[in-house]
Coordinates of C-alpha atoms in Angstrom, one line a residue:
Chain A
X1 CA 97.1 137.7 221.5
X2 CA 93.6 138.0 223.5
X3 CA 92.5 140.8 220.6
X4 CA 93.7 138.1 217.9
X5 CA 91.7 135.5 219.5
X6 CA 88.5 137.6 219.4
X7 CA 89.9 138.1 215.4
X8 CA 90.1 134.4 214.9
X9 CA 86.7 133.7 216.0
X10 CA 84.6 136.8 214.6
X11 CA 86.7 135.7 211.1
X12 CA 85.1 132.1 211.3
X13 CA 81.9 133.7 211.0
X14 CA 83.2 135.5 207.7
X15 CA 83.9 132.1 205.9
X16 CA 80.6 132.7 204.7
X17 CA 81.2 135.5 202.9
X18 CA 84.5 134.0 202.0
X19 CA 82.5 131.3 200.2
X20 CA 80.2 133.8 198.3
X21 CA 83.1 136.0 197.7
X22 CA 85.3 133.1 195.8
X23 CA 81.5 131.9 193.8
X24 CA 81.4 135.2 192.3
X25 CA 85.2 135.4 191.8
X26 CA 85.3 131.9 189.5
X27 CA 81.4 133.2 187.7
X28 CA 82.2 136.7 186.8
X29 CA 86.0 135.5 185.7
X30 CA 84.4 133.1 183.3
X31 CA 81.9 135.3 182.4
X32 CA 84.4 138.1 181.3
X33 CA 86.7 135.9 180.1
X34 CA 84.9 134.2 177.9
X35 CA 82.6 137.6 176.5
X36 CA 85.8 139.7 176.4
X37 CA 87.8 137.0 174.2
X38 CA 85.1 135.9 172.0
X39 CA 82.0 137.5 172.0
X40 CA 82.7 142.0 172.5
X41 CA 83.5 143.7 169.2
X42 CA 86.9 144.8 167.3
X43 CA 88.0 148.7 168.2
X44 CA 88.1 149.8 165.3
X45 CA 91.3 151.4 165.6
X46 CA 92.6 149.6 168.1
X47 CA 91.4 146.1 166.4
X48 CA 91.6 143.0 168.3
X49 CA 94.7 144.4 170.9
X50 CA 90.9 146.4 172.4
X51 CA 91.0 142.8 174.2
X52 CA 94.0 143.6 176.5
X53 CA 92.3 146.0 177.5
X54 CA 89.7 143.6 179.8
X55 CA 92.8 142.6 181.8
X56 CA 94.8 145.0 182.1
X57 CA 92.7 148.0 183.0
X58 CA 90.7 146.1 186.2
X59 CA 94.3 145.3 187.1
X60 CA 94.9 148.8 187.2
X61 CA 92.1 149.5 188.8
X62 CA 93.1 147.4 192.0
X63 CA 96.3 147.7 192.0
X64 CA 95.3 151.4 192.9
X65 CA 92.3 150.3 195.5
X66 CA 94.6 147.6 196.8
X67 CA 97.3 150.4 197.7
X68 CA 94.4 152.8 199.0
X69 CA 92.9 150.0 201.3
X70 CA 96.1 149.4 202.7
X71 CA 97.1 153.1 203.4
X72 CA 94.2 153.7 204.9
X73 CA 94.7 150.6 207.0
X74 CA 98.1 151.6 208.0
X75 CA 97.4 155.2 208.4
X76 CA 94.9 153.3 210.7
X77 CA 97.1 151.6 212.8
X78 CA 99.8 154.5 213.1
X79 CA 97.0 156.6 215.0
X80 CA 96.2 154.0 217.5
X81 CA 96.2 149.8 218.6
X82 CA 94.1 148.4 215.7
X83 CA 95.9 145.0 215.3
X84 CA 93.3 144.4 212.7
X85 CA 94.4 147.5 210.3
X86 CA 98.0 146.0 210.9
X87 CA 96.4 143.0 209.4
X88 CA 94.5 144.2 206.5
X89 CA 98.0 146.1 205.1
X90 CA 99.6 143.0 205.2
X91 CA 97.2 141.5 203.5
X92 CA 96.7 143.7 200.9
X93 CA 100.0 144.2 199.9
X94 CA 101.2 141.1 198.1
X95 CA 97.5 141.1 196.1
X96 CA 98.2 144.6 194.9
X97 CA 101.6 143.9 193.7
X98 CA 100.2 141.0 191.3
X99 CA 97.6 143.3 190.5
X100 CA 100.4 146.3 189.1
X101 CA 102.3 143.8 187.5
X102 CA 99.6 142.6 185.6
X103 CA 98.7 145.7 184.7
X104 CA 102.5 146.8 183.7
X105 CA 103.1 143.1 181.9
X106 CA 99.6 143.8 179.9
X107 CA 100.1 147.0 179.3
X108 CA 103.7 146.1 177.8
X109 CA 102.4 143.5 175.2
X110 CA 99.6 146.0 174.3
X111 CA 102.4 148.8 173.9
X112 CA 104.7 146.5 171.6
X113 CA 101.8 146.5 168.6
X114 CA 100.5 149.5 169.3
X115 CA 103.1 152.1 170.4
X116 CA 106.1 150.0 168.4
X117 CA 107.9 149.4 172.1
X118 CA 107.3 147.3 175.0
X119 CA 107.6 150.5 177.4
X120 CA 108.3 153.9 177.5
X121 CA 108.9 156.2 180.3
X122 CA 105.3 157.7 179.9
X123 CA 104.1 159.5 183.6
X124 CA 101.5 157.2 183.8
X125 CA 103.3 154.3 183.2
X126 CA 107.1 155.3 185.2
X127 CA 104.4 156.3 188.0
X128 CA 102.8 152.3 188.4
X129 CA 106.2 150.8 187.9
X130 CA 107.2 153.1 191.3
X131 CA 103.6 151.8 192.9
X132 CA 105.2 148.5 192.6
X133 CA 108.5 149.1 194.3
X134 CA 106.0 150.3 196.5
X135 CA 104.4 147.0 197.1
X136 CA 107.9 145.7 197.3
X137 CA 108.9 147.5 199.7
X138 CA 106.3 147.6 202.1
X139 CA 106.6 143.3 201.5
X140 CA 110.5 143.8 202.4
X141 CA 110.0 146.2 205.6
X142 CA 107.3 143.8 207.0
X143 CA 109.2 140.9 207.1
X144 CA 112.5 142.3 208.0
X145 CA 111.6 142.7 211.7
X146 CA 111.5 139.5 213.9
X147 CA 109.6 141.9 216.4
X148 CA 106.6 141.7 214.4
X149 CA 104.6 145.0 215.4
X150 CA 108.3 147.1 214.6
X151 CA 107.5 145.4 210.8
X152 CA 103.9 146.7 211.3
X153 CA 104.8 150.2 212.0
X154 CA 107.7 150.6 209.5
X155 CA 105.2 149.1 206.2
X156 CA 102.5 151.2 207.8
X157 CA 105.1 154.8 208.0
X158 CA 106.3 153.8 204.1
X159 CA 102.5 152.7 203.4
X160 CA 101.3 156.8 204.2
X161 CA 104.2 158.5 202.3
X162 CA 104.2 156.3 199.3
X163 CA 99.4 157.4 199.1
X164 CA 101.3 160.8 197.0
X165 CA 102.0 158.2 194.1
X166 CA 98.3 157.8 194.0
X167 CA 96.5 161.4 192.6
X168 CA 99.9 161.1 190.8
X169 CA 98.9 157.9 188.8
X170 CA 95.4 159.1 188.6
X171 CA 96.1 162.9 187.1
X172 CA 99.7 161.7 185.1
X173 CA 97.3 161.7 182.0
X174 CA 96.2 165.3 182.5
X175 CA 99.1 166.9 184.1
X176 CA 101.6 165.9 181.0
X177 CA 101.7 165.1 177.6
X178 CA 101.6 161.2 177.8
X179 CA 100.9 158.3 175.9
X180 CA 99.1 156.9 177.4
X181 CA 95.5 157.4 176.8
X182 CA 93.1 159.5 179.4
X183 CA 90.4 157.7 181.5
X184 CA 87.8 156.3 179.5
X185 CA 85.3 156.0 182.0
X186 CA 85.2 159.2 184.5
X187 CA 82.2 159.9 186.7
X188 CA 81.4 163.2 185.4
X189 CA 80.7 162.2 182.1
X190 CA 79.4 159.7 179.8
X191 CA 81.8 156.6 178.9
X192 CA 84.1 156.9 175.8
X193 CA 83.4 153.4 174.7
X194 CA 80.7 151.0 173.3
X195 CA 78.1 149.4 175.8
X196 CA 79.2 146.0 174.1
X197 CA 82.5 146.6 175.3
X198 CA 82.0 148.5 178.5
X199 CA 80.0 145.7 180.0
X200 CA 82.5 142.8 179.8
X201 CA 85.3 145.4 181.2
X202 CA 82.5 146.1 183.8
X203 CA 82.0 141.9 184.8
X204 CA 85.5 142.1 185.1
X205 CA 86.4 144.8 187.4
X206 CA 83.6 143.1 189.6
X207 CA 85.8 139.5 189.2
X208 CA 88.9 141.4 190.3
X209 CA 87.4 143.2 192.8
X210 CA 85.6 139.8 194.5
X211 CA 88.8 138.0 193.8
X212 CA 90.8 140.6 196.0
X213 CA 87.9 140.4 198.6
X214 CA 88.8 136.4 198.3
X215 CA 92.2 136.6 198.6
X216 CA 91.9 139.4 201.9
X217 CA 89.8 137.5 204.1
X218 CA 91.8 133.9 203.3
X219 CA 95.5 136.2 203.8
X220 CA 93.6 137.6 207.1
X221 CA 93.5 134.4 208.3
X222 CA 96.6 133.1 207.7
X223 CA 98.2 136.4 209.2
X224 CA 95.8 135.7 212.6
X225 CA 97.1 131.8 212.4
X226 CA 100.9 133.1 212.2
X227 CA 100.1 135.4 214.9
X228 CA 98.8 132.4 216.8
X229 CA 101.9 130.1 216.2
X230 CA 104.6 132.6 217.2
X231 CA 102.2 133.0 220.7
X232 CA 101.8 129.4 221.0
X233 CA 105.8 128.2 219.8
X234 CA 106.6 131.1 223.1
X235 CA 104.4 129.3 225.3
X236 CA 105.8 125.8 224.7
X237 CA 108.9 127.2 225.3
X238 CA 107.6 128.7 228.6
X239 CA 106.3 125.4 229.5
X240 CA 109.3 123.6 228.5
X241 CA 111.7 125.9 230.8
X242 CA 109.6 125.4 233.7
X243 CA 110.1 121.3 233.2
Chain B
X1 CA 92.8 137.7 166.2
X2 CA 94.3 139.3 163.2
X3 CA 97.8 138.7 163.9
X4 CA 97.7 140.1 167.9
X5 CA 97.0 136.2 168.9
X6 CA 100.2 135.9 170.8
X7 CA 100.3 139.1 172.8
X8 CA 96.5 138.9 173.4
X9 CA 96.9 135.5 174.9
X10 CA 99.9 136.1 176.7
X11 CA 98.1 138.9 178.3
X12 CA 95.4 136.4 179.2
X13 CA 97.9 134.0 180.6
X14 CA 100.1 136.1 182.3
X15 CA 96.7 137.9 184.3
X16 CA 94.9 134.7 185.2
X17 CA 98.0 133.0 186.1
X18 CA 99.4 135.9 188.0
X19 CA 95.6 135.8 190.4
X20 CA 95.6 131.9 190.4
X21 CA 100.0 131.7 191.2
X22 CA 99.0 133.8 194.3
X23 CA 96.0 132.6 195.4
X24 CA 96.9 128.8 195.2
X25 CA 100.0 129.9 197.2
X26 CA 97.8 132.3 199.6
X27 CA 96.0 129.3 200.3
X28 CA 98.8 126.7 201.0
X29 CA 99.9 129.0 203.1
X30 CA 96.8 129.4 205.3
X31 CA 96.2 125.3 205.6
X32 CA 100.2 125.0 206.8
X33 CA 99.6 127.8 209.0
X34 CA 96.5 126.1 210.2
X35 CA 97.8 122.7 210.7
X36 CA 100.7 124.2 212.9
X37 CA 98.9 125.7 214.9
X38 CA 96.5 122.6 215.5
X39 CA 99.9 120.7 215.9
X40 CA 101.1 123.2 218.6
X41 CA 97.8 123.1 220.4
X42 CA 98.1 119.4 220.9
X43 CA 101.5 120.0 222.2
X44 CA 100.9 122.3 224.6
X45 CA 97.9 120.4 225.9
X46 CA 100.0 117.2 226.5
X47 CA 103.0 119.8 227.8
X48 CA 100.2 121.6 230.2
X49 CA 99.1 117.8 231.6
X50 CA 103.3 117.9 232.5
X51 CA 103.3 120.7 234.2
X52 CA 100.2 119.4 236.1
X53 CA 101.5 116.4 237.4
X54 CA 105.2 117.4 237.8
X55 CA 103.8 120.3 240.4
X56 CA 100.9 118.2 241.9

């Protein structure tokens, strides 16, 4: 309990970061949305449908990134007693789940006019769907136990095992013949898209990252408050018994 | 939007709506827990005063 009190004290200093990240989220989202919807050019093949990319691709990146954060935090918590690691993992999973479902739904809306179907059992789509189920499983597991520690441990094991899905998602377009196109932005090659499209995409990517940081801070504070509420209730009950 | 407006606007609506709903729910949960913590803190102080009166 003492470590949670220390964490709560430290997180009060994170309020400045929260203010900055939330402001950055709003500013970047407005710029990215207006740019992507009204000022970026239509694609020569996809036409206006390319605009869905400005929501779909950042949501996919952040769906993967949230899982990486959750899996690393889970691995750290399994290696030792780091209360913050458990809280980071628990706070990250609902945010990652929302990013992943946004990616899946916007992908389906893009797929209908482009591929002629909302859904195909393609390797990339299927592995993203598995990622969504992993998030749901993690959320259910950490909340399934009365004992906070046992729930966190069970969720951590699932998150670490489920990490195998991350390279499968990343390389699915290279390992199998898929309908989904390969990555347009890689570290080793120049981006396969025009700068007029790349810039709004990067702005939206930054906006989603700032949103993730903001929500992670809010949810960690919320989880610490929940732990403190539980501890206060226990202490009140014990005082009540003594009276 | 070249006849694709329903697909494009629904994508943006679902995307931004989803982010907004999660943000609102997260902030409301945080506020509720902090309010409960403050209430419990006050009750704890009152009870510890009661306990001291009982003991001494």
